Amino acid sequence: MTESSHSHNDRPIADPAQDRFGIDPFAQALAKSIRGIKSPEGTVIALNGPWGSGKSSAVNLVLHHLKDATDKEELTVVNFACWWFRGEEALALAFFRELYAGIGPTLGDKFKKALPKIGARLLKAGSVVSAGSDLAGVTAGVGNLASSAMSWVADFIKTDDTVEKLQGELTRALAEQDKRFLIVIDDIDRLAPDEALLIFRLVKSVGRLPNVVYLLVFDRELAEAIVSERYPSEGPHYLEKIIQAGFDIPRPRQVDLNNELLRQIWAICGSPPEEAIVRFMNIFYEVIAPEITTPRDLIRITNALSVTWPAVGGEVDRADFVGMEILRLFRPSLYRNLRSSKDHLCGTGDRYGRSGRDSEGEMNMRFLDAVPEKDKERVKRSLMRLFPRLESTWSNLSYGGDSATKWSRDRLVCAEDHFDSYFRFSIGDEVLSRAELDELISKASNETFVKSSMRAALGVIRRDGSTKAKLILDELNLHATRVAESDVGPLLKVLFEIANELDVESDKEHGFSFGDNEIRIHWLLRSLTRGRFDLTARSKLFVAASRTADLTWFVDFARSAYNDYHPREGKQPSAEADCLTTRSDAETLNALALKRIRAASKSTELASSKRLAYLMFRWRDLAADEGLEVKKWANTQMKLDAMIAVFAKAFTSDSWSQSFGDIVAKRNINANVDSLDKVLNREQLRKRVEEVAAKGGADEAARAVSEFLIAWKKRDAGDND
């Protein structure tokens, strides 16, 4: 494991103080054993461990504990970085060069040439003569032999000395030494199979040399597989003939890995808030920690998090994000299947009255078939922890709509509107950034800021055609309880003032969904006040906000407050906890609504309302006069051609239909004329519409009248698409 200050570098540690996984006691024991070997003669020690288990760190710690011996020149360490070289010739050359560089300087002039001679002989026998060009420090590079180097190598090769004689000379020279030599060959498992076998052959060929110890570092299972493939009759016995003692790197305790992993996650992602710690630790122990079994596994995930977390860190749940990154790195096939299964993973699976439960067989095939049998149950638990909807399939548990709301508020991966952020490492326009949300909440009492933010949001069109204002209202509704109680009043005032501006066609739901910004504001009002203020306090807040409210919104709100106490036939009055205002305030607001409509009818305010039709019907209901007042006003207005266009727009609506087999829905224009007689003279309107339409024209008003008349005629003919 790397030291904490370099947590994202895949570098082995070099000091016991950096050891977090209990490797150092083992390294101390091995160093002591190396020093304590009596009369070593080419003793070969193997240090075994799988990829990422910390073998190189163990070697560094062994050398750290041998430093006293090297400082006293009792020991010379020769580090052969075999993986730097590619190709058997280059590898063989480098091996003998490192031996010569490490051992040669301590031998006498007569004997220090014995080693390169042995190398030259062995290289010749192995048909790698060209790799012997630099055995004794000749400057020629591999593959670029200078003439002097060729001559030098030729002198060695022509000698009558046998390998046995040269070996004897070298043995005597080394036996006379007062020091020992440790030849460390690390990362053998990084080599190609033939290159790894070459290392074992070279060590074996040099033979037993006095005062020389080899430390070979590799993955034994991998090495034995290579040997078994090349030498089937030998199998593991091949290595046993070379290696005198083998040691396995001690596996780190899972608790140590967990503690270090937590430390690194919190250093990168920050520690979770107190209210989220339980969920974080549940996901940590069920999803994250089981995949981390070696120090290198830990480095892989921390390296990944250091890159991906900063991109979306403030927009997602840290536990879910780390869990998904774990799956991306260690179970990539499963991760890809999850990424393409949003419809099967998000929400509660109970939408539009359908159970939404997927079959167990389908979910097993989709998510578990590629998982090894020994891991299936654990991975299943992990997926249910991240995606509760799967519990309805695998455990017959179910969640209500309130759960889905909380998941969205917490920005979990199982929330439909946040799912994609975990796979794109960015947030799309379907999500409001946490920074924007936090600013809106912190400045909820700043009326100028809120107004400008909402108006600006109306101009931001998202990919689905709706505005950012819709998104803001949805997010505020989810996080309403975060708005300070002292800020609720000012925020309500702003919403009441600009509600009509926010009522835009593009933010209306279509198909099976329903809702518009007006309804979203109604939801927000209740979210801001329900459970936080008693009825008297709530009523006071709403009445105060109503004083400057837009006409249409005021009338609509007054109706909602009144309906809490006077619901439609067959329904019960709302409980006090759900009422918007007191009964007396509801009666007062209802009366004020009528006064405001009457006042608006005397100016252009009523006629210019986007919801003129609604206000006309409310006028009739509030006046309780069978529509006399509103009809009188309408009859006067119908004398004006411009108002015919206004009425045409007010009583025209759109709908969408899709025939079986069609991919694209068709837009239908409807004339809403069935109840017209309640608020105006229907026959008079039809006559005036035909008169104005006959005049023609290409402007918007003329088109509105023409569309309305065509739709009305189709309705008369029974052609109702």
XYZ file of C-alpha atoms in Angstrom:
721
model
C 0.000 0.000 0.000
C 1.248 3.463 -0.734
C 1.790 6.078 1.888
C -1.170 8.233 2.725
C 0.233 11.412 1.225
C 0.483 9.661 -2.121
C -2.697 7.663 -1.866
C -3.408 7.720 -5.597
C -0.003 6.432 -6.764
C 0.482 2.718 -7.291
C 3.882 2.804 -5.603
C 4.998 0.284 -2.991
C 5.805 1.542 0.479
C 9.399 1.739 1.648
C 9.146 2.442 5.365
C 7.482 0.498 8.205
C 5.665 3.670 9.275
C 3.684 3.470 6.028
C 2.545 -0.099 6.618
C -1.206 -0.263 7.199
C -1.757 -3.944 6.470
C 0.587 -5.870 8.759
C 3.292 -6.660 6.194
C 6.203 -5.309 8.235
C 6.373 -8.052 10.914
C 6.640 -10.611 8.117
C 9.318 -8.501 6.366
C 11.310 -8.238 9.595
C 11.234 -12.022 10.030
C 12.302 -12.640 6.426
C 15.151 -10.124 6.688
C 16.328 -11.830 9.861
C 16.222 -15.201 8.128
C 18.262 -13.910 5.171
C 20.927 -12.622 7.529
C 20.880 -15.818 9.569
C 21.346 -18.360 6.754
C 24.539 -20.279 7.449
C 26.896 -20.599 4.488
C 24.383 -19.888 1.753
C 25.262 -21.354 -1.622
C 22.961 -19.890 -4.192
C 20.037 -20.196 -1.814
C 16.824 -19.307 -3.624
C 13.980 -17.858 -1.589
C 10.590 -17.295 -3.197
C 8.224 -14.555 -2.084
C 4.778 -15.541 -3.312
C 1.600 -13.518 -3.642
C -1.120 -12.714 -6.173
C -1.134 -9.533 -8.200
C -1.706 -6.532 -5.965
C -1.016 -8.325 -2.681
C 1.903 -6.059 -1.738
C 4.905 -8.148 -2.789
C 6.992 -5.143 -3.817
C 6.148 -3.393 -0.567
C 7.290 -6.500 1.302
C 10.586 -6.497 -0.634
C 11.159 -2.834 0.201
C 10.499 -3.497 3.877
C 12.880 -6.488 3.833
C 15.585 -4.253 2.356
C 14.782 -1.602 4.967
C 15.502 -4.113 7.724
C 18.713 -5.181 5.958
C 19.992 -1.611 5.711
C 22.202 -1.979 8.757
C 23.989 -4.891 7.087
C 24.388 -3.041 3.802
C 25.684 0.077 5.588
C 28.327 -2.088 7.275
C 29.152 -3.636 3.886
C 28.246 -7.044 5.235
C 25.703 -7.389 2.467
C 25.444 -6.189 -1.110
C 21.981 -6.023 -2.645
C 21.575 -6.429 -6.392
C 18.131 -5.348 -7.607
C 17.279 -6.775 -10.999
C 14.211 -5.019 -12.429
C 13.496 -7.775 -14.933
C 10.264 -6.278 -16.263
C 12.169 -3.349 -17.727
C 13.458 -5.629 -20.479
C 11.551 -7.293 -23.269
C 12.771 -10.264 -25.249
C 14.825 -13.190 -24.014
C 18.133 -11.907 -25.389
C 17.822 -8.510 -23.738
C 16.649 -10.118 -20.504
C 19.549 -12.562 -20.387
C 22.071 -9.821 -21.107
C 20.600 -7.605 -18.413
C 20.675 -10.467 -15.888
C 24.391 -11.074 -16.276
C 25.162 -7.370 -16.399
C 23.415 -6.849 -13.061
C 25.254 -9.805 -11.523
C 28.553 -8.477 -12.786
C 27.801 -4.943 -11.604
C 26.829 -6.179 -8.142
C 29.348 -8.946 -7.523
C 32.256 -8.164 -9.848
C 33.745 -5.127 -8.047
C 34.481 -7.159 -4.894
C 36.347 -9.945 -6.743
C 40.015 -9.928 -7.611
C 41.159 -9.023 -11.106
C 41.734 -12.664 -11.964
C 38.319 -13.831 -10.953
C 36.014 -10.956 -11.701
C 36.107 -11.890 -15.399
C 34.848 -15.350 -14.602
C 31.242 -14.186 -14.328
C 31.047 -12.545 -17.752
C 32.808 -15.562 -19.227
C 30.197 -17.847 -17.732
C 27.556 -15.551 -19.120
C 29.109 -15.589 -22.559
C 29.319 -19.377 -22.559
C 25.754 -19.796 -21.405
C 24.487 -17.212 -23.829
C 26.280 -18.950 -26.659
C 24.832 -22.258 -25.655
C 21.422 -20.681 -25.580
C 21.856 -19.151 -29.060
C 21.713 -15.620 -27.656
C 25.275 -14.577 -28.498
C 24.186 -11.155 -29.720
C 22.865 -10.356 -26.269
C 26.329 -10.753 -24.746
C 27.689 -7.527 -26.182
C 27.825 -5.646 -22.910
C 28.564 -8.335 -20.345
C 31.462 -6.559 -18.692
C 30.381 -2.984 -19.167
C 31.239 -2.545 -22.839
C 29.470 0.585 -24.074
C 27.837 -0.949 -27.125
C 24.053 -1.134 -26.839
C 21.974 -4.211 -27.354
C 21.518 -4.882 -31.033
C 24.163 -2.251 -31.985
C 27.487 -4.055 -31.544
C 30.595 -1.967 -32.104
C 33.503 -3.800 -33.685
C 35.547 -3.596 -30.472
C 32.669 -5.090 -28.500
C 32.336 -7.949 -30.989
C 36.017 -8.631 -30.635
C 35.743 -8.550 -26.862
C 32.877 -11.038 -26.841
C 34.699 -13.243 -29.332
C 37.675 -13.456 -26.975
C 35.464 -14.872 -24.278
C 33.782 -17.335 -26.588
C 37.069 -18.649 -28.052
C 38.528 -19.367 -24.616
C 39.221 -22.969 -23.782
C 37.787 -22.455 -20.302
C 34.792 -24.651 -19.632
C 31.768 -23.463 -17.770
C 32.635 -25.858 -14.979
C 36.141 -24.433 -14.667
C 34.890 -20.864 -14.710
C 32.212 -21.734 -12.152
C 34.866 -23.219 -9.905
C 37.005 -20.090 -10.105
C 34.010 -17.895 -9.287
C 32.990 -20.194 -6.420
C 36.411 -19.946 -4.838
C 36.466 -16.187 -5.238
C 33.048 -15.757 -3.633
C 33.835 -18.198 -0.827
C 36.739 -15.988 0.195
C 34.456 -12.968 0.608
C 33.493 -11.621 4.036
C 30.206 -10.360 2.705
C 27.043 -11.780 1.256
C 25.140 -10.944 -1.892
C 21.355 -10.716 -2.126
C 20.032 -10.879 -5.686
C 16.461 -9.541 -5.730
C 14.368 -10.289 -8.820
C 10.932 -8.705 -8.413
C 7.901 -8.583 -10.667
C 8.608 -11.852 -12.457
C 4.863 -12.202 -12.941
C 4.887 -9.054 -15.105
C 6.895 -10.903 -17.742
C 5.632 -12.863 -20.686
C 5.527 -16.636 -20.009
C 8.738 -17.400 -21.960
C 10.541 -14.530 -20.251
C 9.454 -15.703 -16.799
C 10.729 -19.197 -17.583
C 14.022 -17.686 -18.739
C 14.530 -16.066 -15.323
C 14.113 -19.431 -13.620
C 16.520 -21.056 -16.125
C 19.123 -18.335 -15.621
C 18.999 -18.642 -11.837
C 19.259 -22.394 -12.168
C 22.133 -22.201 -14.680
C 24.339 -19.976 -12.546
C 24.107 -22.663 -9.910
C 25.139 -22.624 -6.313
C 27.430 -19.713 -5.567
C 28.818 -19.216 -2.041
C 27.464 -16.266 -0.059
C 24.785 -15.595 -2.689
C 21.056 -15.538 -1.887
C 18.348 -15.049 -4.489
C 15.001 -13.523 -3.588
C 12.524 -14.266 -6.375
C 9.209 -12.433 -6.194
C 6.231 -13.735 -8.166
C 2.732 -15.201 -8.150
C 3.358 -18.897 -7.554
C 0.031 -20.072 -8.993
C 0.725 -18.170 -12.201
C 4.295 -19.446 -12.384
C 3.256 -23.060 -11.837
C 0.629 -22.730 -14.558
C 3.299 -21.459 -16.975
C 5.693 -24.274 -16.079
C 2.966 -26.914 -16.353
C 2.100 -25.679 -19.834
C 5.724 -25.750 -21.035
C 6.886 -28.795 -19.079
C 3.825 -30.974 -18.397
C 5.869 -33.782 -16.884
C 7.583 -31.473 -14.424
C 4.700 -29.323 -13.153
C 5.401 -27.670 -9.806
C 8.434 -29.933 -9.268
C 10.366 -27.753 -11.690
C 10.228 -24.817 -9.304
C 10.860 -27.017 -6.293
C 14.230 -27.976 -7.796
C 15.179 -24.296 -7.992
C 13.636 -22.845 -4.846
C 14.816 -23.885 -1.383
C 12.294 -21.891 0.639
C 9.019 -20.246 -0.287
C 6.955 -17.759 1.703
C 3.497 -16.353 1.037
C 2.771 -12.666 1.548
C 0.470 -12.478 4.565
C -3.039 -11.514 3.559
C -4.021 -8.170 5.051
C -6.733 -8.358 7.663
C -10.048 -7.287 6.220
C -10.516 -4.883 9.110
C -7.259 -3.123 8.158
C -8.333 -2.875 4.527
C -11.719 -1.560 5.605
C -10.255 1.067 7.897
C -7.847 2.311 5.252
C -10.567 2.278 2.598
C -12.852 4.342 4.808
C -10.038 6.772 5.503
C -9.338 7.204 1.797
C -13.027 7.530 0.819
C -13.608 10.185 3.429
C -10.441 12.006 2.404
C -11.664 12.146 -1.208
C -15.443 12.353 -0.812
C -15.795 13.789 2.655
C -17.376 11.994 5.582
C -21.158 11.564 5.498
C -23.368 13.724 7.721
C -24.575 12.153 10.926
C -28.058 11.429 9.583
C -26.569 9.494 6.648
C -23.861 7.540 8.466
C -25.956 4.422 9.121
C -26.961 4.041 5.487
C -23.402 4.769 4.359
C -21.953 2.056 6.584
C -24.615 -0.453 5.531
C -23.659 0.062 1.893
C -19.976 0.084 2.807
C -20.102 -3.352 4.435
C -22.538 -4.953 1.990
C -21.515 -3.441 -1.337
C -18.091 -1.823 -1.126
C -15.797 -3.603 1.331
C -16.353 -7.202 0.121
C -14.834 -6.352 -3.274
C -11.605 -5.036 -1.734
C -9.328 -7.978 -0.907
C -5.837 -6.624 -1.669
C -4.025 -3.309 -1.231
C -4.035 -2.862 -4.978
C -7.811 -3.227 -5.074
C -7.922 -0.359 -2.625
C -5.611 1.720 -4.781
C -7.772 1.071 -7.853
C -10.925 2.391 -6.231
C -9.258 5.409 -4.625
C -7.561 6.289 -7.911
C -10.932 6.089 -9.664
C -12.721 8.159 -7.030
C -10.085 10.865 -7.161
C -11.048 11.407 -10.823
C -14.803 10.738 -10.897
C -15.993 12.129 -7.562
C -15.026 15.788 -8.174
C -17.163 15.792 -11.339
C -20.447 15.011 -9.572
C -19.597 14.899 -5.883
C -22.092 17.525 -4.837
C -24.906 16.055 -6.912
C -25.067 12.415 -5.809
C -25.155 10.323 -2.668
C -21.601 9.407 -1.665
C -22.444 5.879 -0.492
C -24.308 5.028 -3.703
C -21.629 6.634 -5.848
C -18.779 4.683 -4.255
C -20.880 1.524 -4.482
C -21.492 2.044 -8.190
C -17.806 2.803 -8.787
C -16.931 -0.452 -7.033
C -19.214 -2.325 -9.418
C -17.796 -0.443 -12.417
C -14.239 -1.468 -11.545
C -14.676 -4.964 -10.166
C -17.862 -6.211 -11.830
C -17.931 -4.436 -15.197
C -20.431 -6.805 -16.853
C -22.937 -6.310 -14.054
C -22.324 -2.547 -14.153
C -23.124 -2.418 -17.862
C -26.335 -4.348 -17.286
C -27.361 -1.954 -14.518
C -26.641 1.058 -16.702
C -29.061 -0.179 -19.356
C -31.819 -1.199 -16.901
C -33.110 2.086 -15.530
C -36.753 1.098 -16.047
C -36.256 -2.030 -13.928
C -34.306 -0.404 -11.106
C -35.740 3.006 -10.302
C -38.702 3.963 -8.181
C -40.972 1.583 -6.308
C -42.279 -0.243 -9.347
C -45.847 0.851 -8.600
C -46.767 3.457 -11.186
C -50.125 4.276 -12.759
C -51.836 1.594 -10.729
C -49.663 -1.259 -12.000
C -47.607 -3.426 -9.695
C -44.532 -3.022 -11.888
C -43.000 -6.167 -10.400
C -40.486 -7.824 -12.702
C -40.252 -11.589 -12.775
C -37.599 -13.172 -10.597
C -36.276 -15.195 -13.505
C -35.872 -12.116 -15.670
C -34.009 -10.213 -12.954
C -31.766 -13.190 -12.191
C -30.866 -13.511 -15.847
C -30.345 -9.786 -16.263
C -28.182 -9.166 -13.207
C -26.907 -12.432 -11.713
C -26.119 -14.810 -14.575
C -22.661 -13.327 -15.101
C -21.847 -13.372 -11.375
C -19.825 -16.360 -10.065
C -21.972 -18.780 -8.105
C -20.078 -18.183 -4.855
C -20.850 -14.451 -5.043
C -24.469 -14.558 -6.208
C -26.192 -14.192 -2.836
C -23.910 -11.382 -1.707
C -24.267 -9.485 -4.979
C -28.033 -9.920 -4.797
C -28.029 -8.336 -1.330
C -25.841 -5.529 -2.644
C -28.221 -4.791 -5.501
C -31.249 -4.778 -3.207
C -29.421 -2.345 -0.936
C -28.767 0.021 -3.851
C -32.055 -0.567 -5.686
C -34.916 -1.248 -3.238
C -37.279 -1.946 -6.119
C -35.483 -5.279 -6.581
C -36.673 -6.297 -3.130
C -40.174 -6.573 -4.570
C -38.779 -9.195 -6.934
C -36.343 -11.066 -4.728
C -37.797 -10.567 -1.232
C -41.477 -9.691 -1.792
C -41.033 -6.368 -0.008
C -42.617 -3.188 -1.302
C -42.244 0.542 -0.811
C -44.776 3.353 -1.016
C -44.633 6.596 -2.941
C -43.194 8.438 0.055
C -40.079 6.275 -0.237
C -39.550 7.291 -3.860
C -39.891 10.938 -2.842
C -37.235 10.519 -0.163
C -34.902 8.710 -2.572
C -35.214 11.585 -5.013
C -34.635 14.144 -2.270
C -31.490 12.291 -1.198
C -30.360 11.930 -4.838
C -29.921 8.173 -4.634
C -29.066 6.012 -7.626
C -32.496 4.360 -7.379
C -34.209 7.718 -8.012
C -35.260 7.984 -11.644
C -34.241 11.632 -11.981
C -30.748 11.014 -10.550
C -29.917 7.548 -11.927
C -28.086 8.801 -15.015
C -25.726 11.039 -13.016
C -24.090 7.917 -11.577
C -23.195 6.632 -15.028
C -22.487 9.848 -16.945
C -20.345 11.420 -14.186
C -22.259 14.618 -14.815
C -25.746 15.951 -14.231
C -28.158 16.562 -17.073
C -30.781 19.246 -17.383
C -33.279 16.981 -15.629
C -31.469 17.670 -12.350
C -30.979 20.953 -10.536
C -27.442 21.275 -9.259
C -27.096 21.107 -5.513
C -25.332 24.466 -5.530
C -28.305 26.137 -7.249
C -30.746 24.434 -4.927
C -28.769 25.438 -1.850
C -28.624 29.030 -3.045
C -32.368 29.160 -3.681
C -33.083 27.782 -0.236
C -30.609 30.049 1.517
C -32.028 33.115 -0.295
C -35.690 32.130 -0.115
C -36.521 35.389 1.692
C -34.806 37.495 -0.965
C -37.806 38.364 -3.135
C -35.755 40.009 -5.883
C -33.443 37.008 -6.147
C -36.250 34.450 -6.227
C -38.226 36.382 -8.840
C -35.252 36.878 -11.122
C -34.220 33.230 -10.728
C -37.670 31.922 -11.601
C -38.109 34.288 -14.536
C -34.696 33.364 -15.877
C -35.593 29.689 -15.475
C -38.627 30.184 -17.724
C -36.231 31.031 -20.530
C -34.187 27.840 -20.107
C -35.721 25.100 -22.251
C -34.697 21.577 -21.350
C -34.315 18.593 -23.636
C -37.869 17.420 -22.980
C -39.242 20.829 -23.998
C -40.179 21.942 -20.485
C -38.599 24.879 -18.694
C -36.156 24.930 -15.837
C -38.884 26.585 -13.745
C -40.694 23.247 -13.583
C -37.520 21.621 -12.298
C -37.024 24.296 -9.635
C -40.590 23.896 -8.361
C -40.179 20.116 -8.185
C -36.872 20.407 -6.298
C -38.219 23.015 -3.891
C -41.163 20.749 -3.208
C -38.811 17.878 -2.364
C -36.673 20.051 -0.097
C -39.356 22.359 1.305
C -38.531 21.522 4.915
C -35.037 22.945 4.422
C -36.491 26.427 3.899
C -36.198 28.302 7.187
C -39.571 28.951 8.799
C -38.810 32.666 8.831
C -38.304 32.545 5.049
C -41.576 30.798 4.221
C -43.664 33.981 4.262
C -41.470 35.955 1.810
C -41.212 32.917 -0.479
C -44.996 32.471 -0.519
C -45.433 36.133 -1.391
C -43.175 35.776 -4.439
C -44.891 32.594 -5.597
C -48.316 34.211 -5.327
C -47.141 37.218 -7.343
C -45.572 35.324 -10.253
C -47.777 32.227 -10.336
C -49.476 33.400 -13.521
C -46.109 33.967 -15.226
C -45.083 30.431 -14.326
C -48.227 28.965 -15.851
C -46.707 28.011 -19.201
C -47.997 25.395 -21.614
C -44.621 23.706 -22.049
C -44.542 22.648 -18.393
C -47.822 20.746 -18.525
C -47.586 16.977 -18.346
C -48.915 14.861 -21.173
C -50.001 11.283 -21.623
C -50.656 9.309 -18.439
C -49.026 11.960 -16.227
C -50.785 15.052 -15.013
C -49.740 18.360 -13.562
C -48.647 21.850 -14.438
C -46.797 24.611 -12.641
C -49.977 25.771 -10.951
C -50.434 22.350 -9.381
C -46.725 22.247 -8.506
C -47.103 25.515 -6.620
C -50.087 24.089 -4.759
C -47.976 21.076 -3.745
C -45.164 23.375 -2.688
C -47.454 25.467 -0.483
C -48.488 22.428 1.490
C -44.922 21.083 1.661
C -43.683 24.411 3.008
C -46.317 24.659 5.743
C -47.766 21.252 6.592
C -46.436 19.980 9.902
C -44.403 23.132 10.458
C -47.062 25.708 11.324
C -50.326 25.337 13.178
C -53.527 26.262 11.349
C -53.645 29.836 12.632
C -50.029 30.509 11.646
C -50.526 28.898 8.227
C -53.627 30.932 7.581
C -51.874 34.130 8.540
C -49.017 33.398 6.112
C -51.352 32.654 3.198
C -53.627 35.617 3.760
C -50.589 37.922 3.859
C -49.228 36.444 0.617
C -52.638 36.803 -1.050
C -52.653 40.574 -0.718
C -50.343 41.004 -3.719
C -51.257 37.804 -5.553
C -51.913 37.608 -9.269
C -55.642 37.527 -10.086
C -55.818 34.003 -11.475
C -53.700 32.562 -8.700
C -55.665 34.396 -6.011
C -58.943 33.009 -7.322
C -57.505 29.512 -7.602
C -55.964 29.602 -4.135
C -59.167 30.951 -2.597
C -61.024 28.063 -4.186
C -58.560 25.518 -2.699
C -58.832 27.061 0.762
C -62.644 27.118 0.530
C -62.828 23.542 -0.749
C -60.961 22.324 2.348
C -64.158 23.066 4.255
C -66.700 22.728 1.427
C -65.565 19.820 -0.742
C -67.395 18.485 -3.725
C -70.397 16.296 -3.127
C -69.469 12.903 -1.764
C -66.173 14.004 -0.193
C -65.348 14.775 3.409
C -63.895 18.104 4.601
C -60.120 18.111 5.084
C -58.584 17.479 8.474
C -57.312 20.574 10.218
C -53.700 19.481 9.614
C -54.357 19.594 5.858
C -56.320 22.836 5.660
C -54.633 25.856 4.128
C -56.446 28.503 6.162
C -58.922 28.824 8.967
C -62.589 28.503 8.039
C -63.214 32.215 8.505
C -60.201 33.175 6.368
C -61.351 30.758 3.676
C -64.771 32.437 3.603
C -63.135 35.870 3.437
C -60.798 34.873 0.593
C -63.710 33.396 -1.342
C -65.618 36.647 -1.082
C -62.532 38.647 -2.066
C -62.102 36.433 -5.129
C -65.480 37.558 -6.452
C -64.624 41.206 -5.806
C -61.324 40.850 -7.630
C -62.972 39.222 -10.670
C -65.571 41.966 -10.848
C -62.848 44.623 -10.612
C -60.791 42.868 -13.275
C -63.795 42.765 -15.620
C -63.862 46.540 -15.624
C -60.314 46.717 -16.974
C -58.332 44.550 -19.377
C -57.065 42.306 -16.571
C -59.774 39.671 -16.889
C -59.799 39.536 -20.687
C -56.008 39.259 -20.849
C -55.789 36.324 -18.433
C -54.370 33.099 -19.861
C -57.063 31.275 -17.893
C -60.020 33.375 -18.939
C -62.353 30.399 -19.309
C -61.597 29.214 -15.781
C -62.155 32.698 -14.325
C -65.480 33.034 -16.132
C -66.772 29.791 -14.645
C -65.479 30.783 -11.188
C -67.278 34.124 -11.553
C -70.504 32.222 -12.200
C -69.971 29.972 -9.162
C -68.969 32.782 -6.808
C -71.781 35.080 -7.841
C -74.281 32.216 -7.491
C -76.586 33.940 -9.986
C -76.836 31.284 -12.717
C -74.232 33.244 -14.695
C -76.113 36.523 -15.136
C -73.116 38.749 -14.346
C -70.574 36.877 -16.422
C -72.955 36.526 -19.383
C -73.681 40.230 -19.349
C -69.966 40.985 -19.421
C -69.356 38.421 -22.170
C -72.191 39.733 -24.349
C -70.645 43.182 -24.218
C -67.175 41.829 -25.036
C -68.407 39.814 -28.030
C -69.177 43.037 -29.886
C -65.411 43.452 -30.353
C -63.688 41.399 -33.059
C -60.507 41.283 -30.982
C -62.402 39.653 -28.109
C -63.744 36.951 -30.417
C -60.153 35.821 -30.893
C -59.654 35.966 -27.123
C -62.719 33.787 -26.526
C -61.610 31.417 -29.290
C -58.263 30.852 -27.573
C -59.887 30.550 -24.161
C -62.195 27.746 -25.272
C -59.716 25.872 -27.477
C -57.539 23.084 -26.118
C -55.053 20.564 -27.453
C -55.030 16.807 -27.020
C -52.834 14.062 -28.380
C -53.900 10.719 -29.796
C -51.955 7.744 -31.029
C -53.399 5.002 -33.180
C -52.386 1.399 -32.700
C -49.053 0.772 -34.387
C -48.174 4.468 -34.667
C -44.921 5.714 -33.200
C -45.734 9.416 -33.305
C -48.796 10.917 -31.592
C -51.119 13.279 -33.470
C -52.079 16.707 -32.107
C -55.815 17.380 -31.986
C -57.441 20.821 -31.623
C -60.633 20.712 -29.560
C -63.431 23.251 -29.170
C -64.593 23.183 -25.537
C -68.142 24.353 -26.148
C -70.319 21.882 -24.241
C -70.810 24.162 -21.208
C -70.545 27.528 -22.939
C -74.154 28.424 -22.222
C -73.310 28.668 -18.534
C -71.077 31.712 -19.034
C -72.113 33.296 -22.364
C -74.578 33.113 -25.202
C -73.371 30.169 -27.224
C -75.339 30.953 -30.379
C -74.196 34.546 -30.339
C -70.557 33.436 -30.011
C -70.933 31.012 -32.932
C -72.387 33.739 -35.122
C -69.645 36.191 -34.244
C -66.902 33.550 -34.742
C -68.216 32.852 -38.259
C -68.367 36.571 -39.046
C -64.805 37.206 -37.910
C -63.512 34.064 -39.637
C -65.114 35.196 -42.908
C -63.032 38.354 -42.811
C -59.896 36.225 -43.104
C -56.438 37.346 -42.098
C -53.035 35.823 -41.463
C -52.258 37.104 -38.013
C -52.370 35.030 -34.818
C -55.856 36.248 -33.876
C -57.294 35.210 -37.234
C -55.658 31.781 -37.022
C -57.064 31.272 -33.531
C -60.590 32.053 -34.690
C -60.249 29.809 -37.751
C -58.901 26.851 -35.726
C -61.663 27.255 -33.148
C -64.397 27.310 -35.799
C -63.009 24.261 -37.605
C -62.799 22.338 -34.328
C -66.344 23.383 -33.421
C -67.694 22.198 -36.765
C -65.881 18.859 -36.399
C -67.445 18.475 -32.968
C -70.878 19.193 -34.405
C -70.232 16.507 -37.001
C -69.213 14.001 -34.330
C -65.604 13.835 -35.550
C -63.939 13.970 -32.160
C -60.317 12.874 -32.485
